[in-house]
Short mmCIF file of C-alpha atoms and ligand atoms in Angstrom, two decimals:
data_model
loop_
_atom_site.label_atom_id
_atom_site.label_comp_id
_atom_site.label_asym_id
_atom_site.label_seq_id
_atom_site.Cartn_x
_atom_site.Cartn_y
_atom_site.Cartn_z
CA MET A 81 75.20 110.22 120.63
CA TYR A 82 76.60 106.98 122.04
CA TRP A 83 76.35 103.42 120.79
CA ASN A 84 77.24 102.01 124.20
CA ARG A 85 77.28 104.84 126.74
CA GLU A 86 78.43 102.69 129.63
CA ILE A 87 81.59 101.48 127.90
CA GLU A 88 82.34 104.67 126.02
CA THR A 89 82.22 106.84 129.14
CA ALA A 90 83.61 104.35 131.66
CA GLY A 91 86.02 105.72 134.28
CA ARG A 92 89.75 105.03 134.05
CA ASN A 93 89.65 102.48 136.88
CA GLU A 94 86.82 100.62 135.27
CA ILE A 95 88.58 100.56 131.91
CA GLU A 96 91.82 99.32 133.44
CA LYS A 97 90.02 96.62 135.39
CA LEU A 98 88.38 95.37 132.21
CA GLN A 99 91.68 95.61 130.35
CA LEU A 100 93.53 93.58 132.96
CA ASP A 101 90.90 90.90 132.88
CA ARG A 102 90.87 90.73 129.10
CA LEU A 103 94.66 90.95 128.84
CA ASN A 104 95.05 87.87 131.00
CA ARG A 105 92.49 86.08 128.89
CA ALA A 106 94.36 87.12 125.74
CA ILE A 107 97.64 85.82 127.17
CA GLU A 108 95.96 82.59 128.09
CA GLY A 109 94.64 82.25 124.53
CA ALA A 110 97.96 83.25 123.03
CA SER A 111 99.88 80.68 125.05
CA LYS A 112 97.89 77.98 123.26
CA THR A 113 99.36 79.05 119.93
CA SER A 114 102.58 77.55 118.65
CA TYR A 115 104.15 80.98 118.19
CA TYR A 116 103.41 82.55 121.59
CA GLY A 117 103.65 79.23 123.38
CA LYS A 118 107.32 79.14 122.53
CA ILE A 119 107.97 82.87 123.03
CA PHE A 120 106.24 82.89 126.42
CA ARG A 121 108.21 79.86 127.60
CA GLU A 122 111.45 81.51 126.53
CA ASN A 123 110.55 84.76 128.28
CA GLY A 124 109.04 83.18 131.38
CA VAL A 125 105.59 84.66 130.73
CA ASN A 126 102.97 83.01 132.84
CA ALA A 127 99.37 82.83 131.56
CA SER A 128 97.01 84.77 133.87
CA GLY A 129 99.98 86.04 135.83
CA ILE A 130 99.67 89.75 134.98
CA LYS A 131 98.67 91.72 138.08
CA SER A 132 98.58 95.24 136.66
CA ILE A 133 98.32 96.85 133.22
CA LYS A 134 101.78 98.33 133.81
CA GLU A 135 103.26 94.85 133.61
CA LEU A 136 102.31 94.77 129.95
CA SER A 137 105.65 96.41 129.19
CA LEU A 138 107.39 93.25 130.40
CA LEU A 139 105.91 91.20 127.59
CA PRO A 140 107.75 90.76 124.30
CA PHE A 141 106.75 92.73 121.20
CA THR A 142 105.18 91.11 118.16
CA THR A 143 106.31 92.35 114.75
CA LYS A 144 105.01 92.01 111.23
CA ASN A 145 107.89 89.65 110.60
CA ASP A 146 106.78 87.44 113.49
CA LEU A 147 103.39 87.23 111.79
CA ARG A 148 105.06 86.29 108.55
CA LEU A 149 107.18 83.64 110.26
CA SER A 150 104.14 82.12 111.90
CA TYR A 151 102.23 82.04 108.60
CA PRO A 152 99.70 80.61 108.08
CA ASP A 153 98.37 79.58 111.47
CA GLY A 154 101.12 79.80 114.06
CA MET A 155 99.17 82.44 115.99
CA VAL A 156 95.77 80.80 115.91
CA ALA A 157 94.37 80.12 119.37
CA VAL A 158 91.19 78.20 118.55
CA ALA A 159 90.25 74.99 116.80
CA ARG A 160 89.83 75.18 113.03
CA GLY A 161 86.08 74.65 113.35
CA GLU A 162 85.71 77.86 115.38
CA ILE A 163 87.10 80.08 112.62
CA VAL A 164 84.57 81.70 110.29
CA ARG A 165 86.66 84.19 108.33
CA MET A 166 90.11 85.30 107.37
CA HIS A 167 91.51 88.56 106.01
CA ALA A 168 94.96 89.64 104.90
CA SER A 169 96.88 92.87 104.99
CA SER A 170 96.40 95.02 101.91
CA GLY A 171 98.52 95.01 98.72
CA THR A 172 101.61 93.75 100.49
CA THR A 173 103.20 91.11 98.34
CA GLY A 174 105.66 88.48 99.34
CA LYS A 175 104.42 86.42 102.20
CA PRO A 176 101.08 87.91 103.23
CA THR A 177 100.06 88.26 106.86
CA VAL A 178 96.70 86.70 107.52
CA ILE A 179 94.22 87.25 110.31
CA PHE A 180 91.52 84.88 111.55
CA TYR A 181 88.20 85.53 113.28
CA THR A 182 85.63 83.47 115.14
CA ALA A 183 81.92 84.29 114.85
CA ARG A 184 82.20 86.16 118.13
CA ASP A 185 85.20 88.14 116.84
CA ILE A 186 83.27 89.21 113.74
CA SER A 187 80.29 90.20 115.81
CA GLU A 188 82.38 92.19 118.32
CA TRP A 189 84.16 93.94 115.46
CA ALA A 190 80.86 94.89 113.81
CA ASP A 191 79.70 96.28 117.13
CA LEU A 192 82.86 98.33 117.45
CA VAL A 193 82.48 99.79 113.97
CA ALA A 194 78.84 100.64 114.73
CA ARG A 195 80.18 102.48 117.78
CA CYS A 196 82.62 104.44 115.58
CA MET A 197 79.92 105.42 113.12
CA THR A 198 77.55 106.47 115.89
CA ALA A 199 80.29 108.66 117.38
CA THR A 200 80.17 110.71 114.17
CA GLY A 201 76.39 111.02 114.24
CA THR A 202 75.53 108.37 111.65
CA THR A 203 72.25 106.55 112.30
CA ARG A 204 70.08 103.79 110.84
CA ASP A 205 68.44 106.40 108.64
CA ASP A 206 71.66 106.98 106.71
CA VAL A 207 72.58 105.51 103.35
CA PHE A 208 76.18 104.35 103.50
CA GLN A 209 78.19 103.86 100.32
CA ASN A 210 81.29 101.81 100.98
CA MET A 211 83.86 102.72 98.33
CA MET A 212 86.59 100.51 99.76
CA SER A 213 87.93 97.35 98.26
CA TYR A 214 85.98 94.24 99.26
CA GLY A 215 87.76 90.96 99.67
CA LEU A 216 90.81 90.10 101.71
CA PHE A 217 91.33 93.77 102.56
CA THR A 218 89.55 94.59 105.83
CA GLY A 219 88.25 98.03 104.82
CA GLY A 220 85.35 96.68 102.76
CA LEU A 221 83.73 94.02 104.91
CA GLY A 222 84.82 95.67 108.17
CA LEU A 223 82.78 98.83 107.68
CA HIS A 224 80.08 96.89 105.86
CA TYR A 225 79.24 94.71 108.84
CA GLY A 226 79.46 97.66 111.22
CA ALA A 227 77.08 99.76 109.16
CA GLU A 228 74.61 96.89 108.95
CA ARG A 229 74.84 96.40 112.71
CA LEU A 230 74.02 100.06 113.09
CA GLY A 231 71.05 99.54 110.79
CA ALA A 232 72.11 101.92 108.04
CA MET A 233 71.43 100.96 104.45
CA VAL A 234 74.68 99.77 102.89
CA ILE A 235 75.62 100.17 99.24
CA PRO A 236 78.63 97.87 98.79
CA SER A 237 79.90 99.73 95.75
CA ALA A 238 83.59 98.93 96.41
CA THR A 239 86.37 100.86 94.68
CA GLY A 240 86.61 102.25 91.18
CA ASN A 241 83.98 102.57 88.44
CA SER A 242 83.52 106.24 89.22
CA LEU A 243 80.54 106.81 86.93
CA ARG A 244 78.62 104.06 88.63
CA GLN A 245 79.58 105.47 92.04
CA ILE A 246 78.08 108.80 91.01
CA GLN A 247 74.94 107.14 89.70
CA LEU A 248 74.47 105.24 92.96
CA ILE A 249 74.98 108.39 95.02
CA GLN A 250 72.33 110.18 92.98
CA ASP A 251 69.79 107.37 92.76
CA PHE A 252 69.91 106.27 96.39
CA ARG A 253 70.76 109.61 98.04
CA THR A 254 73.91 108.40 99.73
CA SER A 255 74.56 110.38 102.89
CA VAL A 256 77.78 108.78 104.21
CA ILE A 257 80.77 107.48 102.25
CA HIS A 258 83.86 105.46 103.16
CA ILE A 259 86.74 106.15 100.82
CA THR A 260 90.49 106.57 100.72
CA PRO A 261 91.58 110.21 100.61
CA SER A 262 93.37 109.69 97.29
CA TYR A 263 90.35 108.14 95.64
CA SER A 264 88.13 110.91 96.98
CA LEU A 265 90.36 113.51 95.32
CA HIS A 266 90.14 111.64 92.06
CA LEU A 267 86.41 110.97 92.24
CA VAL A 268 85.71 114.67 92.73
CA GLU A 269 87.52 115.36 89.47
CA VAL A 270 85.38 112.84 87.63
CA ILE A 271 82.23 114.29 89.14
CA GLU A 272 83.21 117.78 88.02
CA GLN A 273 84.14 116.54 84.54
CA ASN A 274 80.57 115.33 84.29
CA GLY A 275 79.26 118.80 84.97
CA ILE A 276 78.13 118.04 88.52
CA ASN A 277 79.02 120.06 91.59
CA PRO A 278 79.92 117.48 94.26
CA CYS A 279 78.28 119.69 96.90
CA ASP A 280 74.93 119.20 95.13
CA LEU A 281 75.07 115.45 95.76
CA GLY A 282 74.10 115.92 99.38
CA ILE A 283 76.70 113.69 101.03
CA LYS A 284 77.05 114.63 104.68
CA LYS A 285 79.97 112.61 105.94
CA ALA A 286 83.06 110.81 104.73
CA TYR A 287 85.19 108.31 106.58
CA LEU A 288 88.74 108.68 105.34
CA GLY A 289 91.41 106.14 106.13
CA ALA A 290 93.67 103.28 105.05
CA GLU A 291 96.51 105.60 104.06
CA PRO A 292 98.27 108.58 105.59
CA TYR A 293 97.00 112.02 104.67
CA SER A 294 97.32 115.50 106.05
CA GLU A 295 94.92 117.80 107.83
CA GLU A 296 95.09 120.04 104.71
CA THR A 297 93.83 117.19 102.58
CA ARG A 298 90.96 116.59 104.98
CA THR A 299 89.95 120.24 104.73
CA LYS A 300 90.24 120.15 100.95
CA ILE A 301 88.04 117.06 100.73
CA GLU A 302 85.50 118.59 103.11
CA ASN A 303 85.29 121.72 100.98
CA GLN A 304 85.08 119.83 97.71
CA TRP A 305 82.06 117.83 98.80
CA GLY A 306 80.65 120.14 101.45
CA LEU A 307 80.78 117.40 104.09
CA ASP A 308 82.40 116.47 107.39
CA ALA A 309 85.33 114.09 107.02
CA TYR A 310 86.35 111.83 109.90
CA ASN A 311 89.67 110.10 110.29
CA SER A 312 89.45 106.32 110.54
CA TYR A 313 92.41 104.23 111.62
CA GLY A 314 92.90 100.52 111.68
CA LEU A 315 95.14 97.72 110.54
CA SER A 316 94.43 94.16 109.64
CA GLU A 317 96.49 92.78 112.52
CA MET A 318 94.06 94.52 114.92
CA ASN A 319 90.93 93.43 112.93
CA GLY A 320 90.98 96.26 110.43
CA PRO A 321 89.09 99.58 110.61
CA GLY A 322 87.57 100.50 113.96
CA VAL A 323 90.73 100.57 116.05
CA ALA A 324 90.62 104.34 116.44
CA PHE A 325 88.05 106.77 115.10
CA GLU A 326 87.23 110.43 115.37
CA CYS A 327 84.11 111.59 117.14
CA GLU A 328 82.11 114.64 116.11
CA ASN A 329 84.83 116.90 117.53
CA LYS A 330 87.24 115.76 114.77
CA ASP A 331 90.22 116.28 117.03
CA GLY A 332 92.18 113.04 117.26
CA MET A 333 90.92 109.47 117.16
CA HIS A 334 89.54 107.60 120.18
CA VAL A 335 91.32 104.27 120.58
CA TRP A 336 88.71 101.83 121.89
CA GLU A 337 90.45 100.74 125.03
CA ASP A 338 88.07 97.91 125.86
CA PHE A 339 89.42 96.19 122.70
CA TYR A 340 92.97 97.47 122.49
CA ILE A 341 95.67 98.58 124.88
CA PRO A 342 97.67 101.35 123.20
CA GLU A 343 101.27 102.14 124.09
CA ILE A 344 103.72 104.56 122.54
CA ILE A 345 107.32 103.44 122.38
CA ASN A 346 110.61 104.83 121.22
CA PRO A 347 111.03 102.88 117.97
CA ASP A 348 114.78 102.66 118.39
CA THR A 349 115.00 101.51 122.00
CA GLY A 350 111.58 99.90 122.53
CA GLU A 351 111.17 101.91 125.72
CA THR A 352 107.62 102.95 126.65
CA LEU A 353 107.00 106.69 126.41
CA PRO A 354 104.60 108.75 128.53
CA ASP A 355 101.29 110.02 127.13
CA GLY A 356 101.78 113.06 124.92
CA GLU A 357 105.13 112.02 123.51
CA GLU A 358 105.45 111.00 119.90
CA GLY A 359 106.64 107.54 118.95
CA GLU A 360 105.58 104.24 117.48
CA LEU A 361 102.12 102.98 118.32
CA VAL A 362 102.05 99.52 119.88
CA LEU A 363 98.70 97.77 120.23
CA THR A 364 97.57 94.72 122.15
CA HIS A 365 94.33 93.15 120.98
CA ILE A 366 92.49 92.04 124.11
CA ASN A 367 89.17 91.08 122.58
CA ARG A 368 89.77 88.52 119.87
CA GLU A 369 89.47 84.80 120.42
CA ALA A 370 90.87 83.43 117.18
CA MET A 371 94.07 85.40 117.16
CA PRO A 372 95.19 87.36 120.21
CA ILE A 373 98.12 89.60 119.33
CA ILE A 374 100.30 90.96 122.10
CA ARG A 375 102.19 94.26 121.85
CA TYR A 376 102.05 94.57 118.08
CA ARG A 377 104.47 97.10 116.66
CA THR A 378 102.37 99.00 114.15
CA ARG A 379 105.32 101.06 112.88
CA ASP A 380 102.88 103.97 112.75
CA LEU A 381 104.03 107.21 114.32
CA THR A 382 101.66 109.18 116.52
CA ARG A 383 101.16 110.34 120.09
CA ILE A 384 98.48 109.80 122.71
CA ILE A 385 96.49 112.95 123.43
CA PRO A 386 96.23 112.95 127.22
CA GLU A 387 93.55 115.66 127.57
CA PRO A 388 89.94 114.49 127.90
CA CYS A 389 87.70 114.92 124.85
CA GLY A 390 84.77 117.30 124.87
CA CYS A 391 82.45 114.54 123.65
CA GLY A 392 82.49 112.81 127.03
CA ARG A 393 84.13 109.62 125.84
CA THR A 394 86.90 108.53 128.17
CA HIS A 395 88.88 106.38 125.76
CA ARG A 396 92.15 108.15 125.01
CA ARG A 397 92.79 109.63 121.59
CA ILE A 398 95.70 109.37 119.20
CA GLU A 399 96.82 112.07 116.84
CA ARG A 400 96.71 111.72 113.06
CA ILE A 401 99.33 109.19 111.94
CA LYS A 402 102.50 111.01 110.93
CA GLY A 403 103.97 108.21 108.89
CA ARG A 404 105.68 104.93 109.32
CA THR A 405 108.86 104.13 111.11
CA ASP A 406 110.09 101.97 108.31
CA ASP A 407 110.51 102.78 104.68
CA MET A 408 107.33 101.30 103.36
CA LEU A 409 105.78 103.28 100.55
CA ILE A 410 102.07 103.48 99.88
CA VAL A 411 101.52 104.15 96.20
CA GLY A 412 97.91 104.57 95.16
CA GLY A 413 96.89 102.76 98.33
CA VAL A 414 99.15 99.78 97.68
CA ASN A 415 102.02 99.04 100.01
CA VAL A 416 105.47 98.53 98.54
CA PHE A 417 108.85 98.30 100.07
CA PRO A 418 111.79 99.80 98.20
CA SER A 419 113.51 96.47 98.74
CA GLN A 420 110.80 94.75 96.71
CA ILE A 421 111.35 97.16 93.85
CA GLU A 422 115.03 96.56 94.21
CA SER A 423 114.59 92.81 94.03
CA VAL A 424 112.72 93.16 90.73
CA LEU A 425 115.31 95.53 89.27
CA MET A 426 118.23 93.41 90.30
CA LYS A 427 116.80 90.34 88.61
CA PHE A 428 117.66 92.02 85.30
CA PRO A 429 121.27 91.50 84.29
CA GLU A 430 121.20 94.75 82.30
CA VAL A 431 120.52 96.82 85.42
CA GLY A 432 123.50 98.56 86.96
CA ASN A 433 124.26 99.54 90.54
CA ASN A 434 122.15 102.52 91.32
CA TYR A 435 118.51 103.37 91.21
CA GLN A 436 116.13 105.88 92.72
CA ILE A 437 112.42 105.94 93.35
CA VAL A 438 110.67 109.27 92.87
CA LEU A 439 107.07 109.63 93.91
CA ASP A 440 104.82 112.38 92.62
CA ARG A 441 101.16 113.13 92.64
CA GLN A 442 99.59 114.16 89.32
CA ASN A 443 95.88 114.82 88.97
CA ASN A 444 95.55 113.52 92.50
CA LEU A 445 96.91 110.11 91.57
CA ASP A 446 100.21 108.75 92.72
CA ARG A 447 102.90 108.41 90.08
CA ILE A 448 106.00 106.39 90.61
CA ASN A 449 109.12 107.10 88.61
CA ILE A 450 111.98 104.72 88.86
CA LYS A 451 115.33 105.92 87.67
CA VAL A 452 117.50 102.99 86.81
CA GLU A 453 121.13 103.03 85.88
CA LEU A 454 122.13 100.46 83.30
CA TYR A 455 125.50 99.07 82.40
CA SER A 456 127.14 101.20 79.73
CA LYS A 457 127.17 98.40 77.16
CA MET A 458 123.40 98.79 76.95
CA PHE A 459 123.88 102.20 75.37
CA HIS A 460 126.01 100.88 72.56
CA GLY A 461 123.36 98.62 71.14
CA GLU A 462 120.09 99.31 69.44
CA LEU A 463 117.52 101.74 70.73
CA LYS A 464 114.81 99.15 70.38
CA GLU A 465 116.66 96.96 72.87
CA LEU A 466 116.36 99.72 75.44
CA LYS A 467 112.69 100.12 74.66
CA ALA A 468 112.12 96.41 75.08
CA LEU A 469 113.97 96.41 78.40
CA ASN A 470 111.94 99.38 79.56
CA GLN A 471 108.75 97.50 78.74
CA ARG A 472 109.84 94.36 80.58
CA LEU A 473 110.72 96.40 83.66
CA VAL A 474 107.36 98.16 83.57
CA GLU A 475 105.54 94.85 83.35
CA GLU A 476 107.43 93.17 86.18
CA LEU A 477 107.08 96.19 88.41
CA ARG A 478 103.43 96.71 87.63
CA ALA A 479 102.75 93.16 88.80
CA LEU A 480 104.23 94.18 92.14
CA ILE A 481 102.98 97.71 92.65
CA VAL A 482 99.77 97.69 90.58
CA VAL A 483 100.27 101.28 89.40
CA ASN A 484 102.07 101.79 86.14
CA PRO A 485 105.62 102.91 86.91
CA ARG A 486 107.51 105.27 84.68
CA ILE A 487 111.01 103.99 84.05
CA GLU A 488 113.92 106.20 83.21
CA LEU A 489 116.94 104.30 81.94
CA LEU A 490 120.16 106.12 82.72
CA GLU A 491 123.82 105.79 81.96
CA PRO A 492 126.03 104.73 84.82
CA GLY A 493 126.92 107.52 87.22
CA SER A 494 123.84 109.61 86.46
CA LEU A 495 122.41 109.34 89.96
CA PRO A 496 124.05 110.78 93.04
CA PRO A 497 126.39 108.13 94.38
CA SER A 498 125.94 106.99 97.94
CA THR A 499 128.75 107.19 100.42
CA GLY A 500 126.83 105.84 103.38
CA LYS A 501 123.24 104.84 103.45
CA ALA A 502 121.73 105.30 100.02
CA VAL A 503 118.79 107.63 99.61
CA ARG A 504 116.54 105.47 97.50
CA VAL A 505 113.25 107.26 97.80
CA ILE A 506 112.32 110.83 96.97
CA ASP A 507 108.74 111.54 97.85
CA ASN A 508 107.47 114.72 96.21
CA ARG A 509 103.82 114.03 97.00
CA LYS A 510 102.14 116.71 99.07
CA ILE A 511 99.78 114.77 101.26
P1 ADP B 46 99.38 96.63 105.79
O1 ADP B 46 99.59 96.18 107.17
O2 ADP B 46 99.91 95.72 104.72
O3 ADP B 46 99.72 98.05 105.57
P2 ADP B 46 96.61 97.19 106.28
O4 ADP B 46 95.52 97.21 105.31
O5 ADP B 46 96.40 96.43 107.53
O6 ADP B 46 97.82 96.56 105.50
O7 ADP B 46 97.01 98.69 106.54
C1 ADP B 46 97.16 99.23 107.83
C2 ADP B 46 98.05 100.44 107.76
O8 ADP B 46 97.46 101.48 106.97
C3 ADP B 46 98.27 101.08 109.11
O9 ADP B 46 99.27 100.44 109.85
C4 ADP B 46 98.64 102.51 108.72
O10 ADP B 46 100.02 102.61 108.38
C5 ADP B 46 97.81 102.76 107.47
N1 ADP B 46 96.59 103.51 107.85
C6 ADP B 46 95.37 103.02 108.06
N2 ADP B 46 94.51 104.00 108.40
C7 ADP B 46 95.21 105.15 108.43
C8 ADP B 46 94.91 106.51 108.72
N3 ADP B 46 93.70 106.91 109.06
N4 ADP B 46 95.92 107.40 108.66
C9 ADP B 46 97.17 107.02 108.33
N5 ADP B 46 97.52 105.77 108.04
C10 ADP B 46 96.56 104.83 108.09
ZN1 ZN B 47 85.56 112.62 121.45
#
């Protein structure tokens, strides 16, 4: 079942012709922005001067830091009056990265998400319960608009409140859900605690995304609910969900190449790698007016699957995301950098020189343990002082990472000392 057969099954030449046309338009738009205007001048990039898709590799990369530096509107290519919405990347604190959309951008995005949902067999007769956070995060509204475009009935239940989720599923016979894998694992527990077998709820499909998870977790979730789970990939910089999505074959995600040009690069050298080789995914958004982004380094590791897909769609697929090139941690769906944790710890004069972050998963929820060495004088005082310090650390860290951290206060020298690069993070979660 296709949403737009012509586009979804277009030949390679046709796709590349469209890409070239849209890429030049994106460069033209980008050169109007203060950020790219400067970068393009410095690099001698000429608007509309790209003659072949291969020349894309001559353009400079855009990084998350570039987005931060151009905050709030250094990458906006249209007049303020044209913009109808903004979103921001999830949980990331510090300077957020924000994304803008025109009415056309929102409409095109909705159409793309409707295409994704159709590729999994969802139709207007389905009842779609969207258990993703609504608000600045793109996962809520992104799928919401797409499902409405498709004509399905949307239940915008958002995250949490598990008992109400169950009630809604039962009362409105939800057939398709959108949920993070970690929340799905937790919700199933709640359902079972209430004496219900999740398989009896009649849900047929789940869209799982927003965080990395393994094939084993997909299978587990499918068995728990008795449904088909489809991998959904996206990032706010590229609109949000809808960038790449699995079809009914559930074997890699089609990257919609009329919207995005995917490249795989060696993250260390920046060199473009051939299809099939694993590296960092780089995406160019070629169908957004408000904010064209050229060669965005996603930091996500994957490979392009060169073989054609049995579904007949010609847009190339990417493999499940292996992880990130950098050290960003996703704890309970919230992004944190070890350096952010470090900056909180080091604000406390009592904190010594070494610390370690240990991640675990208990009852399907992420747990973060932070082992913190203190100066030895702290152990000569009162126990209640240590307790008070522990509490202050928990509070400051919780403000940053949302989940409640467990703090272990240690005497100096308790943690393995580092002789070169410190190993700060130990991730025991089996995802
Ligand atoms: P941020 O950029 O702050 O992480 P986003 O909400 O834009 O905020 O999150 C996008 C990121 O989430 C992706 O770059 C990727 O690392 C991760 N992600 C999204 N979907 C998936 C998925 N299906 N599998 C693995 N990781 C995913
Ligand atoms: Zn397919």
